[in-house]
């Protein structure tokens, strides 16, 4: 015989800065039968609000890494039957969204009351199991628009910048040296052969 | 004057230098490599294919004006809606592994009802596959197949037709609106075993039909609206019945007696039940062995199998008298009855044509209401690699002349799905690819002289134009049409799909072995099937698997003799107990032809290739049987001589998971008598050298990870930031073993942190020495592990934090710590390249570190490259059915919270709690590889690149470059821009030269 327990539940609001547009208040009726409890919840996504049902058709909720699997209904709700009391891990499979795994404690003393918290952030979900994506995931690199500044900032650009400096400024430096001085140094160089050339001459 | 000249020259040089710089700059811009994929690159070198698996139930939706579809449920627990015209998937869901679909029904023309495991009823919206409701029926005792009946009436007055479910002995009526229970009734009684339920719509009654003990029938009448039992009828039989199968139809039920000599019919009519026993011999059916009732639903008839004979017996509904209407020999498939207009029924029978064996030609007969009448008669020729027809589903359509035509959906022996209409194959789905058992790669043949690249490439102008368009697209100047053209040309690169080897080693054959005993070669370029072979040595006489394919071994990989063909060896084990326990089949990897096959007289527990090849480059293989004796193949004198030389160095180990023992063996001597029977391999005695026994109460083996046998390691030394050298402990015989507390095996939710532990071992398989042991308290399996070079990474569950964790262990050889320093490594006479012996005493240092990880992992592997120089990526198959690539640097035990500058220089990342996951790290990008089971990594010839093939229900192929493509230009390299720059430079040089000349002349005139 199935007995039903409607847990007393206050309306709850999950506030996530990006997903504030959502209101939420969902009761999770907890049904107890002989083989375990029912864990019910809801997946909430901004995209679901407008786009309707077709988007939900590929969202799955997985318990304990594949032990049980539930599909999400058109309103985002899901349910697991016959979940034994204990601590479980709930994961949401939805391409394009990042959901934190959820730790779900099903209490055997409190007739299968469910307590849930996000594993990733440690935030607990008060009262009911409303799962929201932490962020959207974009699987591709974005093509950066063409920009001259970006080019200059690249390592290649910096290298070129340095070389430009060399090409233009170094000759200027050379010009500043006094021609007389220059001549003197050059003379000196000529008169005092380098050790290397000495060595070479010695060979021949 | 001279001064001027000098400055002029300088000026010229300056200008030229600048131009050169500009050139370098452009080049740099061109080659800027990318890490992940751009969205427009999808499909350039990756491909994704979706499958559903072997179909076991199918229902058609062809009425009405909507799109014609067929909804199928498969043995891989997939539920899919297919386009009946093309076979494409409209939508698909893959249910959990413990959720097989037992019954599939269509209700009200727009709902798909499924019943799984007798407990879960789900209603899906037919057009888009959204789950509408789900109901759980408390499972009750009884192992009988559950039944689901979509009622043609509405019993709870909500204008939606309702459902009846029989699960065990409980009959439940569910509302079609939301799945709530309308009523439920336990119809069991003393010895009563209800098998099926039938519905009489007009009377609003349901009848449960079943056995009483093993000597009687019972029919229980239930009022559909009230859900109460209104009547029980019983009839006893004189014979004891075989209670395995009961065929129930509206007016009768049929069972076999326990001896298998009589058919017992019970007719159900208003007055009660009448039992009639008919001897099979009187139906001129001579039983060979025990006859078997087939679960095919025929109207007014039953079908039964007697050996290789299939008989259809018509039942007279009032008297229960039987009459044989059809006896068929050999491979036969009979469809369920299909009711067409005017409550007429039709049945399709597909039979292999006599003498059609070599042609694989079948006759398709559609029988009308009266069995003698054949409504439609066709012959169909199926490709030989489809094998025999295993299942047939019949569907009718209205021809233009208002008569009924029939189309048949058939399941081939290879698990493929075909639609037949008017003797033609309309479409084929290669659904055998949903159940890959093993996968390997093979090289394509070398390019011949006749085929040159120029023939495939477009002419130069075309090529340049393509690149020019590409350039415009890069600079965001192209119009929408042009972008589309660029995309088109990228996706259809002509050289991608050639059947010859390419310079970079990207084009290969993927050899996949499927559960149905089929071997296929897929082209890595676009994933098309190059050849396929239903391995003849594995087939049963009348189709169906006799030998379960187990493993693919690369038998011959020609290197020196490039004209030789590669050969693969397929190992299969007998599915049922038969006179031969294992079968080997050798297949040509270019042509897909079975070269020869051999039945082995010994069971194979373990098969592996040795690092030895004979003069024809056949690899030597050892097959270990259940007596732990080793058989050497090929059975030639040459291979024996080769092996005898190396015999003393040959060791192997066996893992017994149930007993928790790992045993190591050495090869002793050749059993001389096996020289005579060398075709089955030379037999070698073995000797048990060591064993590691895990305590049964506290540890059970969760996973064993070994190194890839073909892994290439580039260097033994790791140079640290402070110019010191760490020597990797590279022991080829090292394995990783993880054990878990037996109590906490499997179920995640049930274990408590206090009494679950994961223990990780590194074991040398030659000596049995435990090199390292580390205990992780409060941890739980399942453990996934990968071993490569000198490290192992494993994934398990942390019960205390209730998160997944990944750990890394790296082994370093401390006995070589004396020769430190880079200079010594490069110049000094040290032993860095000396071979490592398992027997030599070594001082192994193991460094380890653990991190949190977000997801459940289904499979774990590592990239592999041609020379092992490129850094590694871990490839994780996540619970979301994606393949995530993680840089190995994220799992480095030398990570610390604040790395020193020298460590930073080395590329060591600061330590974080959890491993960060970047969405761009998913190799599968916007796809999911539904039901992901395995990932195969193949080194390309280009060192930077690794080919990745992920398989499950879907297939996905891509390539990854863990250290970016440092040795080749990226796909989006713009040759046009390069050419244009060169031309512009040449012009500029010419112009500046002329200008400089003029200026010089002007100076001279001064």
XYZ file of N, CA and C in Angstrom, chain A:
612
model
N 0.852 -1.201 0.000
C 0.000 0.000 0.000
C 0.877 1.235 0.000
N 0.479 2.139 -0.805
C 1.283 3.343 -0.907
C 0.740 4.405 0.030
N 1.595 4.950 0.789
C 1.170 6.071 1.626
C 1.849 7.322 1.102
N 1.181 8.393 1.227
C 1.720 9.620 0.691
C 2.002 10.609 1.804
N 3.065 11.272 1.694
C 3.411 12.301 2.664
C 3.656 13.585 1.900
N 2.919 14.549 2.246
C 3.199 15.857 1.662
C 4.032 16.586 2.699
N 5.247 16.810 2.380
C 6.066 17.480 3.383
C 5.651 18.934 3.458
N 5.727 19.416 4.652
C 5.372 20.816 4.851
C 6.508 21.635 4.304
N 6.161 22.458 3.417
C 7.259 23.114 2.752
C 6.964 24.585 2.544
N 7.931 25.344 2.894
C 7.777 26.772 2.657
C 8.205 27.054 1.228
N 7.634 28.048 0.698
C 8.047 28.442 -0.630
C 9.497 28.910 -0.536
N 10.269 28.473 -1.439
C 11.683 28.804 -1.337
C 12.143 29.546 -2.575
N 13.116 30.354 -2.376
C 13.650 31.096 -3.510
C 15.148 30.875 -3.556
N 15.573 30.398 -4.658
C 17.000 30.221 -4.864
C 17.477 31.443 -5.597
N 18.477 32.073 -5.054
C 18.942 33.275 -5.727
C 20.306 33.001 -6.338
N 20.312 33.143 -7.586
C 21.581 33.051 -8.290
C 21.611 34.279 -9.170
N 22.685 35.005 -9.092
C 22.686 36.322 -9.725
C 22.278 36.257 -11.194
N 22.674 35.199 -11.884
C 22.375 35.148 -13.312
C 20.981 34.647 -13.602
N 20.400 33.976 -12.656
C 19.156 33.303 -12.952
C 18.024 33.834 -12.092
N 18.110 35.097 -11.814
C 17.178 35.653 -10.856
C 15.764 35.730 -11.381
N 15.662 35.667 -12.688
C 14.341 35.814 -13.278
C 13.407 34.677 -12.880
N 13.982 33.639 -12.363
C 13.165 32.479 -12.078
C 12.547 32.575 -10.700
N 11.328 32.225 -10.645
C 10.742 32.057 -9.334
C 10.630 30.568 -9.111
N 10.622 30.187 -7.886
C 10.523 28.760 -7.667
C 9.814 28.466 -6.377
N 8.995 27.512 -6.426
C 8.431 26.957 -5.204
C 7.814 25.652 -5.603
N 8.465 24.596 -5.214
C 8.006 23.295 -5.642
C 7.941 22.379 -4.448
N 6.860 21.710 -4.352
C 6.761 20.735 -3.284
C 7.319 19.412 -3.778
N 7.965 18.740 -2.910
C 8.447 17.416 -3.260
C 7.697 16.403 -2.427
N 6.617 15.900 -2.968
C 5.896 14.901 -2.193
C 6.749 13.639 -2.088
N 6.819 13.126 -0.928
C 7.716 12.005 -0.717
C 6.891 10.764 -0.448
N 7.049 9.828 -1.301
C 6.238 8.628 -1.192
C 7.118 7.506 -0.671
N 6.600 6.829 0.265
C 7.358 5.739 0.856
C 6.689 4.428 0.493
N 7.432 3.543 -0.103
C 6.916 2.186 -0.199
C 7.938 1.253 0.395
N 7.710 -0.001 0.245
C 8.527 -0.952 0.986
C 9.986 -0.948 0.568
N 10.255 -0.611 -0.697
C 11.615 -0.790 -1.183
C 12.417 0.494 -1.214
N 11.882 1.536 -0.716
C 12.650 2.757 -0.735
C 11.732 3.947 -0.854
N 12.322 5.053 -1.150
C 11.572 6.298 -1.149
C 11.573 6.898 -2.544
N 10.753 7.881 -2.684
C 10.695 8.577 -3.956
C 11.440 9.895 -3.801
N 12.316 10.143 -4.698
C 13.011 11.426 -4.699
C 12.513 12.189 -5.915
N 11.881 13.281 -5.639
C 11.327 14.071 -6.735
C 11.973 15.441 -6.754
N 12.076 16.000 -7.910
C 12.652 17.329 -7.992
C 12.347 17.941 -9.333
N 13.080 18.979 -9.616
C 12.783 19.717 -10.822
C 14.056 20.334 -11.359
N 14.196 20.292 -12.652
C 15.332 20.954 -13.292
C 14.824 22.265 -13.847
N 15.528 23.306 -13.519
C 15.073 24.626 -13.915
C 16.119 25.294 -14.768
N 15.742 25.688 -15.936
C 16.724 26.339 -16.779
C 16.093 27.539 -17.441
N 16.877 28.567 -17.623
C 16.323 29.756 -18.261
C 15.766 29.438 -19.634
N 16.426 28.525 -20.331
C 16.003 28.223 -21.694
C 14.658 27.527 -21.715
N 14.337 26.838 -20.614
C 13.098 26.075 -20.605
C 11.880 26.974 -20.567
N 12.063 28.115 -19.958
C 10.928 28.990 -19.735
C 10.227 29.324 -21.045
N 10.987 29.728 -22.044
C 10.363 30.174 -23.274
C 10.257 29.096 -24.332
N 11.275 28.275 -24.419
C 11.380 27.422 -25.596
C 10.510 26.190 -25.563
N 9.884 25.937 -24.417
C 8.934 24.846 -24.393
C 9.581 23.498 -24.261
N 8.871 22.499 -24.746
C 9.182 21.139 -24.347
C 10.383 20.514 -25.045
N 10.580 20.841 -26.297
C 11.542 20.058 -27.069
C 12.931 20.112 -26.439
N 13.211 21.201 -25.768
C 14.528 21.330 -25.156
C 14.733 20.322 -24.030
N 13.660 19.963 -23.349
C 13.827 19.090 -22.191
C 14.048 17.653 -22.590
N 13.742 17.323 -23.846
C 13.686 15.909 -24.186
C 15.029 15.223 -24.024
N 16.110 15.960 -23.977
C 17.393 15.298 -23.848
C 18.048 15.518 -22.495
N 17.283 15.943 -21.531
C 17.860 16.137 -20.207
C 17.569 14.918 -19.349
N 18.606 14.432 -18.742
C 18.471 13.256 -17.890
C 19.000 13.593 -16.514
N 18.489 12.921 -15.521
C 19.047 13.030 -14.182
C 19.514 11.633 -13.795
N 20.728 11.571 -13.299
C 21.359 10.283 -13.019
C 21.645 10.210 -11.531
N 21.329 9.099 -10.939
C 21.614 8.929 -9.515
C 22.771 7.954 -9.350
N 23.690 8.283 -8.469
C 24.834 7.429 -8.141
C 25.593 6.932 -9.372
N 25.892 7.838 -10.237
C 26.729 7.515 -11.383
C 26.151 6.482 -12.319
N 24.834 6.472 -12.487
C 24.246 5.596 -13.484
C 23.420 4.459 -12.907
N 23.288 4.416 -11.591
C 22.489 3.356 -10.991
C 21.027 3.465 -11.408
N 20.520 4.671 -11.358
C 19.165 4.927 -11.822
C 19.199 6.155 -12.703
N 18.225 6.224 -13.576
C 18.229 7.300 -14.536
C 16.801 7.775 -14.711
N 16.643 9.067 -14.769
C 15.287 9.575 -14.921
C 15.283 10.637 -16.006
N 14.223 10.645 -16.782
C 14.103 11.666 -17.813
C 13.286 12.824 -17.277
N 13.589 13.973 -17.816
C 12.909 15.167 -17.338
C 11.644 15.374 -18.144
N 10.552 15.612 -17.436
C 9.277 15.839 -18.117
C 9.235 17.251 -18.677
N 8.163 17.529 -19.392
C 8.121 18.811 -20.107
C 8.139 20.005 -19.148
N 7.677 19.807 -17.915
C 7.706 20.929 -16.969
C 9.012 20.940 -16.174
N 9.943 20.062 -16.517
C 11.230 20.056 -15.845
C 11.296 19.130 -14.651
N 10.194 18.481 -14.327
C 10.210 17.644 -13.123
C 10.759 16.260 -13.430
N 11.294 15.645 -12.419
C 11.787 14.271 -12.538
C 11.513 13.550 -11.233
N 11.574 12.243 -11.269
C 11.316 11.464 -10.063
C 12.088 10.165 -10.122
N 12.602 9.772 -8.982
C 13.240 8.465 -8.850
C 12.404 7.637 -7.901
N 12.128 6.424 -8.290
C 11.355 5.537 -7.443
C 12.308 4.608 -6.715
N 11.891 4.201 -5.550
C 12.613 3.150 -4.833
C 14.036 3.499 -4.493
N 14.266 4.727 -4.046
C 15.609 5.109 -3.637
C 15.779 4.723 -2.172
N 16.763 3.910 -1.842
C 16.934 3.526 -0.442
C 17.420 4.701 0.385
N 17.178 4.630 1.698
C 17.658 5.686 2.585
C 19.179 5.690 2.553
N 19.755 6.857 2.674
C 21.204 6.969 2.613
C 21.591 8.233 1.882
N 22.858 8.332 1.570
C 23.342 9.512 0.885
C 23.601 9.159 -0.566
N 23.073 9.965 -1.435
C 23.194 9.669 -2.856
C 23.759 10.868 -3.599
N 24.211 10.591 -4.802
C 24.743 11.652 -5.646
C 23.866 11.770 -6.883
N 23.458 12.973 -7.143
C 22.557 13.226 -8.260
C 23.292 14.074 -9.280
N 23.241 13.673 -10.538
C 23.889 14.477 -11.579
C 22.898 14.754 -12.693
N 22.973 15.916 -13.257
C 22.076 16.293 -14.340
C 22.872 16.255 -15.640
N 22.335 15.571 -16.629
C 22.984 15.498 -17.935
C 22.212 16.394 -18.879
N 22.779 17.534 -19.185
C 22.137 18.456 -20.113
C 23.241 19.109 -20.923
N 23.258 18.819 -22.189
C 24.316 19.342 -23.038
C 24.227 20.867 -23.091
N 25.338 21.486 -22.858
C 25.366 22.938 -22.953
C 25.218 23.662 -21.626
N 25.003 22.898 -20.558
C 24.853 23.529 -19.254
C 25.720 22.820 -18.238
N 26.213 23.579 -17.293
C 26.980 22.977 -16.222
C 26.137 22.931 -14.957
N 25.862 21.733 -14.501
C 25.125 21.529 -13.255
C 26.090 20.971 -12.226
N 25.985 21.459 -11.040
C 26.784 20.858 -9.979
C 26.132 19.550 -9.578
N 26.929 18.513 -9.310
C 26.320 17.315 -8.722
C 25.688 17.677 -7.383
N 24.672 16.956 -7.020
C 23.936 17.275 -5.804
C 24.010 16.096 -4.853
N 24.337 16.402 -3.617
C 24.336 15.373 -2.591
C 22.937 15.316 -2.008
N 22.345 14.146 -2.018
C 20.976 14.003 -1.548
C 20.971 13.026 -0.385
N 20.512 13.487 0.753
C 20.384 12.605 1.911
C 18.929 12.216 2.057
N 18.679 10.936 1.943
C 17.327 10.443 2.159
C 17.299 9.835 3.553
N 16.474 10.429 4.400
C 16.467 10.010 5.791
C 15.507 8.851 5.973
N 15.921 7.847 6.729
C 15.015 6.729 6.968
C 14.131 7.022 8.178
N 14.617 7.865 9.077
C 13.815 8.174 10.262
C 12.659 9.093 9.905
N 12.943 10.055 9.027
C 11.921 11.058 8.723
C 11.147 10.690 7.469
N 10.857 9.416 7.337
C 10.013 8.941 6.240
C 10.540 9.384 4.882
N 11.792 9.289 4.726
C 12.349 9.581 3.423
C 12.419 11.047 3.087
N 12.521 11.865 4.104
C 12.678 13.285 3.800
C 14.022 13.528 3.125
N 14.013 14.432 2.204
C 15.196 14.641 1.385
C 15.868 15.950 1.773
N 17.172 15.859 2.005
C 17.959 17.072 2.165
C 18.987 17.088 1.065
N 19.173 18.239 0.456
C 20.061 18.259 -0.700
C 21.019 19.427 -0.601
N 22.236 19.224 -1.094
C 23.182 20.330 -1.172
C 24.039 20.161 -2.416
N 24.468 21.285 -2.939
C 25.310 21.252 -4.137
C 26.713 20.833 -3.728
N 27.238 19.846 -4.399
C 28.558 19.348 -4.058
C 29.628 20.380 -4.411
N 29.437 21.021 -5.510
C 30.461 21.909 -6.050
C 30.669 23.155 -5.165
N 29.577 23.741 -4.725
C 29.697 24.973 -3.949
C 29.421 24.763 -2.472
N 28.850 23.629 -2.118
C 28.517 23.387 -0.715
C 27.217 24.038 -0.291
N 26.595 24.791 -1.210
C 25.347 25.465 -0.887
C 24.243 24.429 -0.723
N 23.449 24.549 0.329
C 22.387 23.567 0.499
C 21.118 24.086 -0.153
N 20.353 23.169 -0.673
C 19.095 23.535 -1.320
C 18.014 23.408 -0.276
N 17.463 24.511 0.167
C 16.484 24.401 1.245
C 15.230 23.694 0.755
N 14.854 22.710 1.486
C 13.576 22.019 1.358
C 13.356 21.218 0.089
N 13.492 21.805 -1.046
C 13.102 21.021 -2.212
C 14.230 20.958 -3.213
N 14.099 20.018 -4.089
C 15.164 19.688 -5.019
C 14.930 20.435 -6.331
N 15.349 21.658 -6.367
C 15.244 22.415 -7.609
C 16.657 22.631 -8.123
N 16.945 22.044 -9.241
C 18.309 22.082 -9.752
C 18.413 23.108 -10.864
N 19.410 23.944 -10.732
C 19.608 24.966 -11.755
C 21.032 24.894 -12.247
N 21.234 25.209 -13.500
C 22.606 25.188 -14.004
C 23.420 26.304 -13.364
N 24.677 26.009 -13.050
C 25.538 27.048 -12.512
C 25.956 28.013 -13.616
N 26.123 27.453 -14.803
C 26.456 28.317 -15.932
C 26.171 27.573 -17.228
N 26.105 28.362 -18.292
C 26.011 27.751 -19.609
C 27.400 27.390 -20.067
N 27.487 26.363 -20.854
C 28.808 25.970 -21.347
C 28.870 26.177 -22.841
N 29.955 26.784 -23.279
C 30.157 26.984 -24.704
C 31.376 26.166 -25.091
N 31.162 25.179 -25.965
C 32.211 24.200 -26.202
C 33.233 24.628 -27.241
N 33.016 25.756 -27.868
C 33.933 26.144 -28.947
C 34.723 27.377 -28.560
N 35.872 27.504 -29.161
C 36.633 28.742 -29.053
C 35.835 29.810 -29.791
N 35.876 31.007 -29.258
C 35.203 32.096 -29.978
C 36.183 32.692 -30.973
N 35.696 32.992 -32.149
C 36.564 33.641 -33.128
C 36.667 35.110 -32.757
N 37.883 35.529 -32.484
C 38.083 36.930 -32.138
C 37.966 37.752 -33.410
N 37.262 38.866 -33.335
C 37.230 39.715 -34.517
C 38.629 40.275 -34.801
N 38.849 40.559 -36.062
C 40.159 41.035 -36.479
C 40.419 42.416 -35.868
N 41.545 42.562 -35.161
C 41.842 43.889 -34.622
C 43.336 44.153 -34.693
N 43.683 45.375 -35.041
C 45.084 45.750 -35.212
C 45.786 45.750 -33.862
N 45.067 46.182 -32.840
C 45.666 46.268 -31.507
C 46.057 44.878 -31.005
N 45.138 43.939 -31.256
C 45.400 42.567 -30.850
C 46.653 42.025 -31.505
N 46.828 42.395 -32.768
C 48.007 41.954 -33.510
C 49.271 42.484 -32.858
N 49.235 43.772 -32.511
C 50.429 44.405 -31.949
C 50.777 43.819 -30.587
N 49.737 43.397 -29.882
C 49.977 42.883 -28.538
C 50.494 41.446 -28.544
N 50.343 40.772 -29.679
C 50.793 39.386 -29.737
C 52.314 39.345 -29.629
N 52.888 38.209 -29.232
C 54.351 38.123 -29.097
C 55.063 38.518 -30.381
N 54.454 38.130 -31.483
C 55.047 38.471 -32.771
C 55.081 39.999 -32.933
N 53.995 40.638 -32.526
C 53.897 42.091 -32.639
C 54.943 42.789 -31.780
N 55.124 42.280 -30.562
C 56.096 42.894 -29.660
C 57.503 42.760 -30.220
N 57.770 41.584 -30.792
C 59.084 41.331 -31.376
C 59.371 42.335 -32.475
N 58.353 42.536 -33.294
C 58.518 43.457 -34.411
C 58.731 44.872 -33.914
N 57.940 45.207 -32.887
C 58.087 46.539 -32.299
C 59.522 46.786 -31.854
N 60.088 45.781 -31.197
C 61.455 45.906 -30.711
C 62.421 46.086 -31.881
N 62.178 45.305 -32.919
C 63.087 45.376 -34.057
C 62.980 46.711 -34.777
N 61.767 47.230 -34.807
C 61.585 48.559 -35.411
C 62.423 49.576 -34.654
N 62.368 49.439 -33.318
C 63.167 50.343 -32.483
C 64.640 50.230 -32.863
N 65.101 48.987 -33.014
C 66.506 48.771 -33.356
C 66.852 49.439 -34.682
N 66.007 49.184 -35.674
C 66.302 49.659 -37.032
C 66.351 51.187 -37.068
N 65.420 51.848 -36.386
C 65.341 53.298 -36.495
C 66.204 54.035 -35.497
N 66.246 53.525 -34.247
C 66.909 54.300 -33.208
C 68.396 54.032 -33.118
N 68.840 52.826 -33.357
C 70.269 52.525 -33.219
C 71.121 53.367 -34.160
N 70.713 53.496 -35.452
C 71.503 54.378 -36.341
C 71.567 55.800 -35.807
N 70.462 56.249 -35.189
C 70.437 57.596 -34.615
C 71.507 57.730 -33.533
N 71.620 56.663 -32.725
C 72.628 56.644 -31.670
C 74.023 56.769 -32.293
N 74.209 56.029 -33.382
C 75.495 56.038 -34.085
C 75.842 57.454 -34.528
N 74.797 58.135 -35.012
C 75.021 59.499 -35.508
C 75.521 60.424 -34.417
N 75.059 60.160 -33.184
C 75.424 61.065 -32.086
C 76.902 60.969 -31.727
N 77.506 59.822 -32.047
C 78.943 59.693 -31.742
C 79.722 60.683 -32.623
N 80.682 61.325 -31.998
C 81.487 62.319 -32.715
C 82.263 61.634 -33.831
N 82.210 62.141 -35.071
C 82.915 61.503 -36.199
C 84.409 61.362 -35.925
N 84.985 62.371 -35.261
C 86.429 62.325 -34.967
C 86.754 61.137 -34.088
N 85.943 61.054 -33.048
C 86.102 59.956 -32.089
C 86.019 58.614 -32.805
N 85.027 58.553 -33.664
C 84.762 57.326 -34.424
C 85.986 56.934 -35.219
N 86.532 57.913 -35.893
C 87.704 57.678 -36.731
C 88.849 57.136 -35.888
N 88.988 57.747 -34.713
C 90.088 57.363 -33.825
C 89.945 55.878 -33.410
N 88.771 55.561 -33.056
C 88.525 54.176 -32.616
C 88.800 53.220 -33.753
N 88.341 53.612 -34.929
C 88.524 52.735 -36.091
C 90.005 52.535 -36.386
N 90.775 53.650 -36.278
C 92.227 53.586 -36.465
C 92.845 52.602 -35.507
N 92.428 52.770 -34.269
C 92.954 51.920 -33.201
C 92.727 50.444 -33.513
N 91.526 50.203 -33.963
C 91.156 48.820 -34.280
C 92.064 48.268 -35.357
N 92.331 49.106 -36.322
C 93.142 48.663 -37.456
C 94.571 48.344 -37.003
N 95.116 49.249 -36.134
C 96.498 49.093 -35.722
C 96.700 47.933 -34.754
N 95.702 47.697 -33.986
C 95.848 46.614 -32.994
C 95.025 45.412 -33.442
N 95.645 44.504 -34.172
C 94.864 43.381 -34.696
C 94.359 42.498 -33.565
N 93.264 41.922 -33.812
C 92.638 41.090 -32.779
C 93.443 39.816 -32.581
N 93.329 39.203 -31.419
C 94.085 37.968 -31.166
C 93.728 36.870 -32.158
N 92.510 36.894 -32.573
C 92.060 35.840 -33.486
C 92.816 35.909 -34.814
N 92.925 37.176 -35.332
C 93.605 37.317 -36.619
C 95.086 36.991 -36.471
N 95.638 37.303 -35.280
C 97.015 36.922 -34.984
C 97.210 35.427 -35.138
N 96.254 34.767 -34.540
C 96.309 33.311 -34.540
C 96.283 32.779 -35.963
N 95.381 33.346 -36.720
C 95.228 32.900 -38.110
C 96.497 33.162 -38.898
N 97.096 34.390 -38.656
C 98.314 34.736 -39.392
C 99.442 33.783 -39.017
N 99.467 33.441 -37.735
C 100.491 32.539 -37.250
C 100.421 31.193 -37.957
N 99.273 30.796 -38.234
C 99.088 29.490 -38.910
C 99.691 29.519 -40.302
N 99.385 30.591 -41.023
C 99.815 30.627 -42.417
C 101.243 30.938 -42.529
